[in-house]
mmCIF file of C-alpha atoms in Angstrom:
data_model
loop_
_atom_site.group_PDB
_atom_site.id
_atom_site.type_symbol
_atom_site.label_atom_id
_atom_site.label_comp_id
_atom_site.label_asym_id
_atom_site.label_seq_id
_atom_site.Cartn_x
_atom_site.Cartn_y
_atom_site.Cartn_z
ATOM 1 C CA UNK F 1 15.465 183.860 -98.338
ATOM 2 C CA UNK F 2 13.423 180.930 -99.755
ATOM 3 C CA UNK F 3 14.821 177.138 -99.211
ATOM 4 C CA UNK F 4 15.005 175.616 -102.835
ATOM 5 C CA UNK F 5 16.542 172.357 -101.366
ATOM 6 C CA UNK F 6 13.994 169.178 -102.895
ATOM 7 C CA UNK F 7 11.224 167.959 -100.653
ATOM 8 C CA UNK F 8 10.042 164.694 -99.213
ATOM 9 C CA UNK F 9 7.040 163.650 -97.438
ATOM 10 C CA UNK F 10 7.300 161.832 -93.939
ATOM 11 C CA UNK F 11 5.696 161.274 -90.936
ATOM 12 C CA UNK F 12 6.178 161.818 -87.111
ATOM 13 C CA UNK F 13 4.006 159.717 -84.765
ATOM 14 C CA UNK F 14 1.651 159.073 -87.862
ATOM 15 C CA UNK F 15 1.381 163.141 -88.282
ATOM 16 C CA UNK F 16 2.546 164.029 -92.848
ATOM 17 C CA UNK F 17 5.291 166.464 -92.671
ATOM 18 C CA UNK F 18 7.502 167.702 -95.343
ATOM 19 C CA UNK F 19 10.916 167.700 -94.799
ATOM 20 C CA UNK F 20 13.995 168.835 -96.764
ATOM 21 C CA UNK F 21 16.329 166.084 -98.906
ATOM 22 C CA UNK F 22 19.120 165.002 -97.278
ATOM 23 C CA UNK F 23 18.472 166.859 -93.686
ATOM 24 C CA UNK F 24 18.736 165.194 -90.534
ATOM 25 C CA UNK F 25 15.659 163.723 -88.792
ATOM 26 C CA UNK F 26 16.549 165.871 -85.246
ATOM 27 C CA UNK F 27 16.683 168.811 -87.902
ATOM 28 C CA UNK F 28 14.208 167.879 -89.584
ATOM 29 C CA UNK F 29 11.800 167.768 -86.030
ATOM 30 C CA UNK F 30 13.332 170.469 -84.411
ATOM 31 C CA UNK F 31 11.667 172.576 -87.212
ATOM 32 C CA UNK F 32 8.394 171.312 -87.388
ATOM 33 C CA UNK F 33 7.778 171.291 -83.445
ATOM 34 C CA UNK F 34 8.675 167.634 -82.592
ATOM 35 C CA UNK F 35 9.958 167.212 -79.909
ATOM 36 C CA UNK F 36 13.155 164.887 -79.250
ATOM 37 C CA UNK F 37 15.057 164.569 -76.465
ATOM 38 C CA UNK F 38 18.867 165.394 -77.006
ATOM 39 C CA UNK F 39 22.056 165.976 -74.735
ATOM 40 C CA UNK F 40 24.902 165.024 -76.350
ATOM 41 C CA UNK F 41 23.417 166.950 -80.355
ATOM 42 C CA UNK F 42 24.382 170.409 -81.484
ATOM 43 C CA UNK F 43 23.730 172.355 -84.760
ATOM 44 C CA UNK F 44 26.568 173.896 -86.092
ATOM 45 C CA UNK F 45 29.343 171.454 -84.377
ATOM 46 C CA UNK F 46 29.731 167.509 -86.004
ATOM 47 C CA UNK F 47 27.740 164.708 -84.652
ATOM 48 C CA UNK F 48 29.091 162.378 -81.532
ATOM 49 C CA UNK F 49 25.623 160.342 -81.503
ATOM 50 C CA UNK F 50 27.002 159.144 -77.843
ATOM 51 C CA UNK F 51 23.872 160.455 -75.735
ATOM 52 C CA UNK F 52 21.322 158.002 -77.462
ATOM 53 C CA UNK F 53 18.415 159.706 -75.935
ATOM 54 C CA UNK F 54 17.181 160.907 -79.648
ATOM 55 C CA UNK F 55 16.598 157.502 -80.345
ATOM 56 C CA UNK F 56 13.821 157.019 -82.349
ATOM 57 C CA UNK F 57 11.962 153.774 -84.672
ATOM 58 C CA UNK F 58 11.414 154.145 -88.469
ATOM 59 C CA UNK F 59 8.377 152.389 -89.341
ATOM 60 C CA UNK F 60 9.187 149.004 -87.787
ATOM 61 C CA UNK F 61 12.746 148.392 -87.756
ATOM 62 C CA UNK F 62 13.522 146.501 -84.689
ATOM 63 C CA UNK F 63 16.807 148.312 -84.631
ATOM 64 C CA UNK F 64 16.791 152.117 -82.786
ATOM 65 C CA UNK F 65 18.119 154.884 -84.715
ATOM 66 C CA UNK F 66 19.483 157.886 -83.360
ATOM 67 C CA UNK F 67 17.481 161.533 -84.826
ATOM 68 C CA UNK F 68 20.691 163.726 -85.084
ATOM 69 C CA UNK F 69 22.625 161.296 -86.951
ATOM 70 C CA UNK F 70 19.556 159.710 -89.283
ATOM 71 C CA UNK F 71 18.681 160.914 -92.951
ATOM 72 C CA UNK F 72 15.369 161.481 -93.518
ATOM 73 C CA UNK F 73 14.195 159.705 -97.057
ATOM 74 C CA UNK F 74 10.828 160.127 -98.299
ATOM 75 C CA UNK F 75 7.775 157.974 -96.787
ATOM 76 C CA UNK F 76 9.985 157.443 -93.739
ATOM 77 C CA UNK F 77 7.427 156.628 -90.893
ATOM 78 C CA UNK F 78 9.393 157.947 -87.678
ATOM 79 C CA UNK F 79 7.941 156.928 -84.395
ATOM 80 C CA UNK F 80 9.673 159.532 -81.746
ATOM 81 C CA UNK F 81 7.540 158.494 -79.047
ATOM 82 C CA UNK F 82 6.467 154.991 -78.016
ATOM 83 C CA UNK F 83 6.336 153.385 -74.894
ATOM 84 C CA UNK F 84 9.424 151.670 -75.131
ATOM 85 C CA UNK F 85 11.596 154.908 -76.670
ATOM 86 C CA UNK F 86 10.001 156.654 -73.515
ATOM 87 C CA UNK F 87 11.410 153.283 -70.967
ATOM 88 C CA UNK F 88 14.783 153.251 -72.866
ATOM 89 C CA UNK F 89 15.688 157.467 -72.547
ATOM 90 C CA UNK F 90 14.711 157.303 -69.032
ATOM 91 C CA UNK F 91 16.777 154.405 -68.104
ATOM 92 C CA UNK F 92 19.354 156.388 -70.002
ATOM 93 C CA UNK F 93 18.885 159.689 -67.779
ATOM 94 C CA UNK F 94 18.850 157.152 -65.036
ATOM 95 C CA UNK F 95 22.376 156.214 -65.838
ATOM 96 C CA UNK F 96 23.344 159.261 -66.561
ATOM 97 C CA UNK F 97 22.842 160.485 -62.991
ATOM 98 C CA UNK F 98 24.017 157.411 -61.488
ATOM 99 C CA UNK F 99 27.710 157.469 -63.132
ATOM 100 C CA UNK F 100 28.418 160.838 -62.087
ATOM 101 C CA UNK F 101 27.433 162.907 -58.578
ATOM 102 C CA UNK F 102 24.641 164.854 -59.866
ATOM 103 C CA UNK F 103 22.921 166.566 -56.720
ATOM 104 C CA UNK F 104 20.929 169.586 -58.894
ATOM 105 C CA UNK F 105 20.593 171.591 -54.582
ATOM 106 C CA UNK F 106 24.189 172.557 -54.573
ATOM 107 C CA UNK F 107 24.705 172.993 -58.183
ATOM 108 C CA UNK F 108 25.852 176.228 -60.103
ATOM 109 C CA UNK F 109 23.344 174.880 -62.858
ATOM 110 C CA UNK F 110 20.577 174.349 -61.178
ATOM 111 C CA UNK F 111 17.632 175.097 -62.890
ATOM 112 C CA UNK F 112 19.226 176.060 -65.970
ATOM 113 C CA UNK F 113 20.419 172.718 -66.897
ATOM 114 C CA UNK F 114 19.665 170.656 -69.893
ATOM 115 C CA UNK F 115 20.388 167.400 -67.511
ATOM 116 C CA UNK F 116 17.971 168.446 -65.611
ATOM 117 C CA UNK F 117 15.966 169.299 -68.503
ATOM 118 C CA UNK F 118 15.875 165.989 -69.737
ATOM 119 C CA UNK F 119 15.254 164.098 -66.029
ATOM 120 C CA UNK F 120 11.976 166.217 -66.503
ATOM 121 C CA UNK F 121 11.600 165.721 -69.879
ATOM 122 C CA UNK F 122 11.469 161.614 -69.750
ATOM 123 C CA UNK F 123 9.625 161.699 -66.572
ATOM 124 C CA UNK F 124 12.806 160.265 -64.795
ATOM 125 C CA UNK F 125 12.174 160.555 -60.746
ATOM 126 C CA UNK F 126 14.427 158.371 -58.919
ATOM 127 C CA UNK F 127 16.935 156.285 -59.872
ATOM 128 C CA UNK F 128 16.914 152.408 -59.462
ATOM 129 C CA UNK F 129 20.329 151.988 -60.037
ATOM 130 C CA UNK F 130 23.436 151.746 -57.859
ATOM 131 C CA UNK F 131 24.922 155.381 -57.621
ATOM 132 C CA UNK F 132 28.882 154.932 -58.213
ATOM 133 C CA UNK F 133 29.528 158.033 -56.689
ATOM 134 C CA UNK F 134 33.225 158.712 -58.172
ATOM 135 C CA UNK F 135 35.513 160.517 -56.213
ATOM 136 C CA UNK F 136 37.031 163.282 -58.722
ATOM 137 C CA UNK F 137 38.761 165.997 -57.991
ATOM 138 C CA UNK F 138 37.739 169.711 -59.552
ATOM 139 C CA UNK F 139 39.767 171.530 -61.718
ATOM 140 C CA UNK F 140 39.721 175.404 -60.311
ATOM 141 C CA UNK F 141 42.885 176.427 -61.393
ATOM 142 C CA UNK F 142 42.075 178.430 -64.458
ATOM 143 C CA UNK F 143 41.103 181.848 -63.508
ATOM 144 C CA UNK F 144 38.281 182.625 -65.168
ATOM 145 C CA UNK F 145 36.748 178.909 -65.216
ATOM 146 C CA UNK F 146 35.873 175.928 -63.210
ATOM 147 C CA UNK F 147 35.478 172.214 -64.109
ATOM 148 C CA UNK F 148 33.787 170.097 -62.202
ATOM 149 C CA UNK F 149 33.905 166.310 -63.586
ATOM 150 C CA UNK F 150 31.452 164.845 -61.154
ATOM 151 C CA UNK F 151 29.190 167.602 -63.356
ATOM 152 C CA UNK F 152 30.602 165.949 -66.571
ATOM 153 C CA UNK F 153 28.309 163.260 -68.995
ATOM 154 C CA UNK F 154 31.164 163.204 -71.808
ATOM 155 C CA UNK F 155 28.414 164.341 -74.362
ATOM 156 C CA UNK F 156 32.007 166.095 -75.744
ATOM 157 C CA UNK F 157 30.319 169.624 -76.994
ATOM 158 C CA UNK F 158 33.444 171.264 -75.503
ATOM 159 C CA UNK F 159 35.975 168.995 -76.817
ATOM 160 C CA UNK F 160 34.377 169.493 -80.562
ATOM 161 C CA UNK F 161 33.472 173.686 -80.466
ATOM 162 C CA UNK F 162 37.192 173.823 -79.179
ATOM 163 C CA UNK F 163 38.575 172.176 -81.535
ATOM 164 C CA UNK F 164 36.199 172.866 -84.852
ATOM 165 C CA UNK F 165 34.826 176.488 -84.330
ATOM 166 C CA UNK F 166 37.929 178.299 -81.535
ATOM 167 C CA UNK F 167 40.729 175.865 -83.455
ATOM 168 C CA UNK F 168 41.982 175.389 -80.371
ATOM 169 C CA UNK F 169 41.437 171.618 -79.471
ATOM 170 C CA UNK F 170 42.037 172.027 -75.689
ATOM 171 C CA UNK F 171 39.771 169.482 -74.209
ATOM 172 C CA UNK F 172 39.663 166.032 -75.465
ATOM 173 C CA UNK F 173 38.335 162.287 -73.761
ATOM 174 C CA UNK F 174 41.488 160.051 -71.887
ATOM 175 C CA UNK F 175 41.346 156.811 -71.216
ATOM 176 C CA UNK F 176 37.949 154.763 -72.558
ATOM 177 C CA UNK F 177 34.428 152.991 -71.182
ATOM 178 C CA UNK F 178 33.683 153.537 -68.057
ATOM 179 C CA UNK F 179 37.390 155.131 -67.305
ATOM 180 C CA UNK F 180 36.535 157.442 -69.936
ATOM 181 C CA UNK F 181 37.251 161.269 -68.009
ATOM 182 C CA UNK F 182 37.902 164.541 -70.342
ATOM 183 C CA UNK F 183 40.937 165.983 -70.093
ATOM 184 C CA UNK F 184 42.287 169.726 -71.068
ATOM 185 C CA UNK F 185 46.115 169.463 -72.823
ATOM 186 C CA UNK F 186 46.895 165.507 -71.728
ATOM 187 C CA UNK F 187 46.206 165.901 -67.965
ATOM 188 C CA UNK F 188 47.209 169.000 -67.641
ATOM 189 C CA UNK F 189 45.733 171.528 -64.953
ATOM 190 C CA UNK F 190 43.483 173.667 -67.321
ATOM 191 C CA UNK F 191 44.670 176.720 -65.922
ATOM 192 C CA UNK F 192 48.524 175.828 -66.933
ATOM 193 C CA UNK F 193 47.475 174.975 -70.524
ATOM 194 C CA UNK F 194 49.032 176.578 -72.711
ATOM 195 C CA UNK F 195 46.828 176.325 -76.051
ATOM 196 C CA UNK F 196 43.642 177.449 -74.286
ATOM 197 C CA UNK F 197 42.535 181.429 -75.610
ATOM 198 C CA UNK F 198 40.007 181.745 -72.959
ATOM 199 C CA UNK F 199 37.361 182.281 -75.354
ATOM 200 C CA UNK F 200 34.421 180.890 -72.962
ATOM 201 C CA UNK F 201 32.849 178.504 -75.522
ATOM 202 C CA UNK F 202 33.068 175.344 -74.006
ATOM 203 C CA UNK F 203 31.444 177.144 -70.869
ATOM 204 C CA UNK F 204 29.160 177.803 -73.271
ATOM 205 C CA UNK F 205 27.904 174.888 -74.756
ATOM 206 C CA UNK F 206 28.128 172.758 -71.923
ATOM 207 C CA UNK F 207 24.603 171.044 -71.063
ATOM 208 C CA UNK F 208 25.010 170.757 -67.373
ATOM 209 C CA UNK F 209 26.970 172.348 -64.468
ATOM 210 C CA UNK F 210 30.019 170.855 -65.597
ATOM 211 C CA UNK F 211 32.143 173.991 -66.740
ATOM 212 C CA UNK F 212 31.133 177.361 -65.427
ATOM 213 C CA UNK F 213 32.257 180.534 -64.514
ATOM 214 C CA UNK F 214 34.421 181.360 -61.047
ATOM 215 C CA UNK F 215 32.767 182.422 -58.320
ATOM 216 C CA UNK F 216 29.010 181.824 -59.286
ATOM 217 C CA UNK F 217 27.009 180.605 -56.665
ATOM 218 C CA UNK F 218 23.914 178.017 -56.754
ATOM 219 C CA UNK F 219 21.821 178.199 -60.036
ATOM 220 C CA UNK F 220 23.479 181.722 -60.922
ATOM 221 C CA UNK F 221 25.204 180.222 -63.934
ATOM 222 C CA UNK F 222 23.841 180.366 -67.472
ATOM 223 C CA UNK F 223 24.534 178.535 -70.567
ATOM 224 C CA UNK F 224 24.575 179.791 -73.900
ATOM 225 C CA UNK F 225 24.814 177.334 -76.209
ATOM 226 C CA UNK F 226 23.319 178.892 -78.859
ATOM 227 C CA UNK F 227 26.609 180.937 -79.749
ATOM 228 C CA UNK F 228 27.678 177.922 -81.753
ATOM 229 C CA UNK F 229 24.690 177.942 -84.755
ATOM 230 C CA UNK F 230 25.587 181.646 -85.008
ATOM 231 C CA UNK F 231 29.131 181.152 -85.139
ATOM 232 C CA UNK F 232 29.072 179.062 -87.641
ATOM 233 C CA UNK F 233 26.237 180.586 -89.657
ATOM 234 C CA UNK F 234 28.618 183.422 -89.426
ATOM 235 C CA UNK F 235 31.300 181.414 -91.160
ATOM 236 C CA UNK F 236 29.668 179.944 -93.776
ATOM 237 C CA UNK F 237 27.046 182.433 -94.668
ATOM 238 C CA UNK F 238 28.926 185.766 -93.233
ATOM 239 C CA UNK F 239 25.560 186.917 -91.316
ATOM 240 C CA UNK F 240 24.832 187.288 -87.797
ATOM 241 C CA UNK F 241 21.680 185.761 -86.711
ATOM 242 C CA UNK F 242 18.947 187.302 -84.331
ATOM 243 C CA UNK F 243 20.219 185.830 -80.940
ATOM 244 C CA UNK F 244 16.567 185.564 -79.794
ATOM 245 C CA UNK F 245 15.777 183.862 -82.567
ATOM 246 C CA UNK F 246 18.029 180.941 -82.913
ATOM 247 C CA UNK F 247 16.496 179.730 -79.103
ATOM 248 C CA UNK W 1 25.932 156.297 -72.835
ATOM 249 C CA UNK W 2 24.050 152.621 -72.531
ATOM 250 C CA UNK W 3 27.649 150.824 -73.019
ATOM 251 C CA UNK W 4 29.231 153.084 -70.821
ATOM 252 C CA UNK W 5 27.121 153.185 -68.071
ATOM 253 C CA UNK W 6 25.140 150.385 -68.995
ATOM 254 C CA UNK W 7 27.697 147.926 -68.824
ATOM 255 C CA UNK W 8 29.232 148.659 -65.073
ATOM 256 C CA UNK W 9 25.417 148.539 -63.861
ATOM 257 C CA UNK W 10 24.740 145.086 -65.234
ATOM 258 C CA UNK W 11 27.781 144.056 -63.340
ATOM 259 C CA UNK W 12 27.004 145.659 -60.073
ATOM 260 C CA UNK W 13 23.710 143.770 -60.236
ATOM 261 C CA UNK W 14 25.311 140.873 -60.803
ATOM 262 C CA UNK W 15 27.754 140.761 -58.879
ATOM 263 C CA UNK W 16 24.881 141.639 -56.156
ATOM 264 C CA UNK W 17 22.378 138.697 -57.549
ATOM 265 C CA UNK W 18 25.352 136.094 -57.481
ATOM 266 C CA UNK W 19 27.142 136.988 -53.750
ATOM 267 C CA UNK W 20 23.488 136.263 -52.383
ATOM 268 C CA UNK W 21 22.256 139.994 -51.691
ATOM 269 C CA UNK W 22 20.205 140.213 -55.068
ATOM 270 C CA UNK W 23 15.978 141.267 -54.066
ATOM 271 C CA UNK W 24 13.382 140.488 -56.763
ATOM 272 C CA UNK W 25 13.242 144.599 -58.260
ATOM 273 C CA UNK W 26 16.773 143.751 -58.927
ATOM 274 C CA UNK W 27 15.910 140.641 -61.395
ATOM 275 C CA UNK W 28 13.525 143.156 -63.172
ATOM 276 C CA UNK W 29 15.522 145.873 -62.956
ATOM 277 C CA UNK W 30 18.662 143.829 -64.890
ATOM 278 C CA UNK W 31 16.184 142.539 -67.463
ATOM 279 C CA UNK W 32 15.017 146.233 -68.420
ATOM 280 C CA UNK W 33 18.570 147.720 -68.379
ATOM 281 C CA UNK W 34 19.718 144.445 -70.321
ATOM 282 C CA UNK W 35 16.776 145.173 -73.079
ATOM 283 C CA UNK W 36 17.663 149.452 -73.251
ATOM 284 C CA UNK W 37 21.871 148.101 -73.510
ATOM 285 C CA UNK W 38 21.077 146.504 -76.355
ATOM 286 C CA UNK W 39 18.799 148.665 -78.289
ATOM 287 C CA UNK W 40 20.240 151.945 -77.515
ATOM 288 C CA UNK W 41 24.079 151.375 -77.489
ATOM 289 C CA UNK W 42 26.085 152.331 -80.322
ATOM 290 C CA UNK W 43 28.797 150.666 -79.809
ATOM 291 C CA UNK W 44 29.315 146.792 -80.862
ATOM 292 C CA UNK W 45 30.280 145.905 -77.414
ATOM 293 C CA UNK W 46 27.094 147.681 -76.065
ATOM 294 C CA UNK W 47 24.557 145.834 -78.371
ATOM 295 C CA UNK W 48 26.075 142.488 -77.761
ATOM 296 C CA UNK W 49 27.383 142.341 -74.456
ATOM 297 C CA UNK W 50 23.901 142.029 -72.012
ATOM 298 C CA UNK W 51 23.037 139.421 -74.830
ATOM 299 C CA UNK W 52 24.777 136.397 -72.894
ATOM 300 C CA UNK W 53 22.990 137.811 -69.362
ATOM 301 C CA UNK W 54 19.893 137.812 -71.261
ATOM 302 C CA UNK W 55 19.634 134.177 -72.256
ATOM 303 C CA UNK W 56 21.090 133.219 -68.688
ATOM 304 C CA UNK W 57 17.848 135.442 -67.945
ATOM 305 C CA UNK W 58 15.561 133.095 -70.398
ATOM 306 C CA UNK W 59 17.292 129.436 -69.893
ATOM 307 C CA UNK W 60 18.278 129.595 -66.159
ATOM 308 C CA UNK W 61 15.971 131.946 -64.307
ATOM 309 C CA UNK W 62 15.760 129.443 -61.793
ATOM 310 C CA UNK W 63 18.853 129.485 -61.162
ATOM 311 C CA UNK W 64 19.030 133.261 -60.430
ATOM 312 C CA UNK W 65 15.899 132.690 -58.521
ATOM 313 C CA UNK W 66 17.249 130.945 -56.106
ATOM 314 C CA UNK W 67 19.541 133.452 -55.320
ATOM 315 C CA UNK W 68 17.281 135.461 -53.953
ATOM 316 C CA UNK W 69 16.573 134.846 -50.541
ATOM 317 C CA UNK W 70 13.181 133.586 -49.449
ATOM 318 C CA UNK W 71 12.851 136.189 -47.040
ATOM 319 C CA UNK W 72 13.072 139.188 -49.296
ATOM 320 C CA UNK W 73 11.113 136.988 -52.001
ATOM 321 C CA UNK W 74 8.062 137.004 -49.819
ATOM 322 C CA UNK W 75 8.338 141.052 -49.337
ATOM 323 C CA UNK W 76 8.117 141.119 -52.374
ATOM 324 C CA UNK W 77 5.165 138.959 -53.522
ATOM 325 C CA UNK W 78 3.517 140.849 -50.239
#
């Protein structure tokens, strides 16, 4: 099917591309093969804009903008890769690692983790900040899944997928700022939650090892975040995308 | 993230420098961290919270440096 949306011309790091009017800088970049790091963004879910990894610079504008929440415009000069942006992104990944307990060597998602991928993509090989080493209890009360808040980066993908796609809204973020944490049903153990349908979409979209199937050993957990765009497309257009194609 | 996690790290670094345990690298990290938090934060708090730290670094840099012990300064210079 040919896309009939009007086109606009934009440049990514000096190279001209044709984007569709109304789409976000992130969607355009992904379609055109321009790599912009991101964590909280997931196609098919509402925007969160909280991870700040996808910040880009527009022309000489000193205010940086998140690519996921910026709409393309005619003649927009988008810079996705400058020394300053690289430094900022690296610092953000460092902050995430310092904030929780991200020990890849003992993590179920080791090798298949988006946070790990971001560390590689931004070249973060050590953390300059003090590790905050929080003491957070693992919630293994659910018969099928485990939630480890130590590995949670509060991207809210699970919150959004549970609310928007499944319609159960089991998950939400409690408290604010550095006290923020993910809770099931106003703070109950996950296994005691009555609204959870056991659908497992939260586990599928988790970028890290925070949510996993019971009984997975180190490096065994595989997430399937592309389920969301398939479900969203099926719902709005009535067709199933090929899982191979949506990556 | 920059606001939620960054302000905590700024606080940690300021505390350490203030108590006299700071090293020269802390001062450099503090400056870079403040720039990241200011430029990349989503919320108004994150965008403005580093400003007082940055302006004191600019106008009272000497006072910060005096808090770092000389011994550590020599190590950093070497």
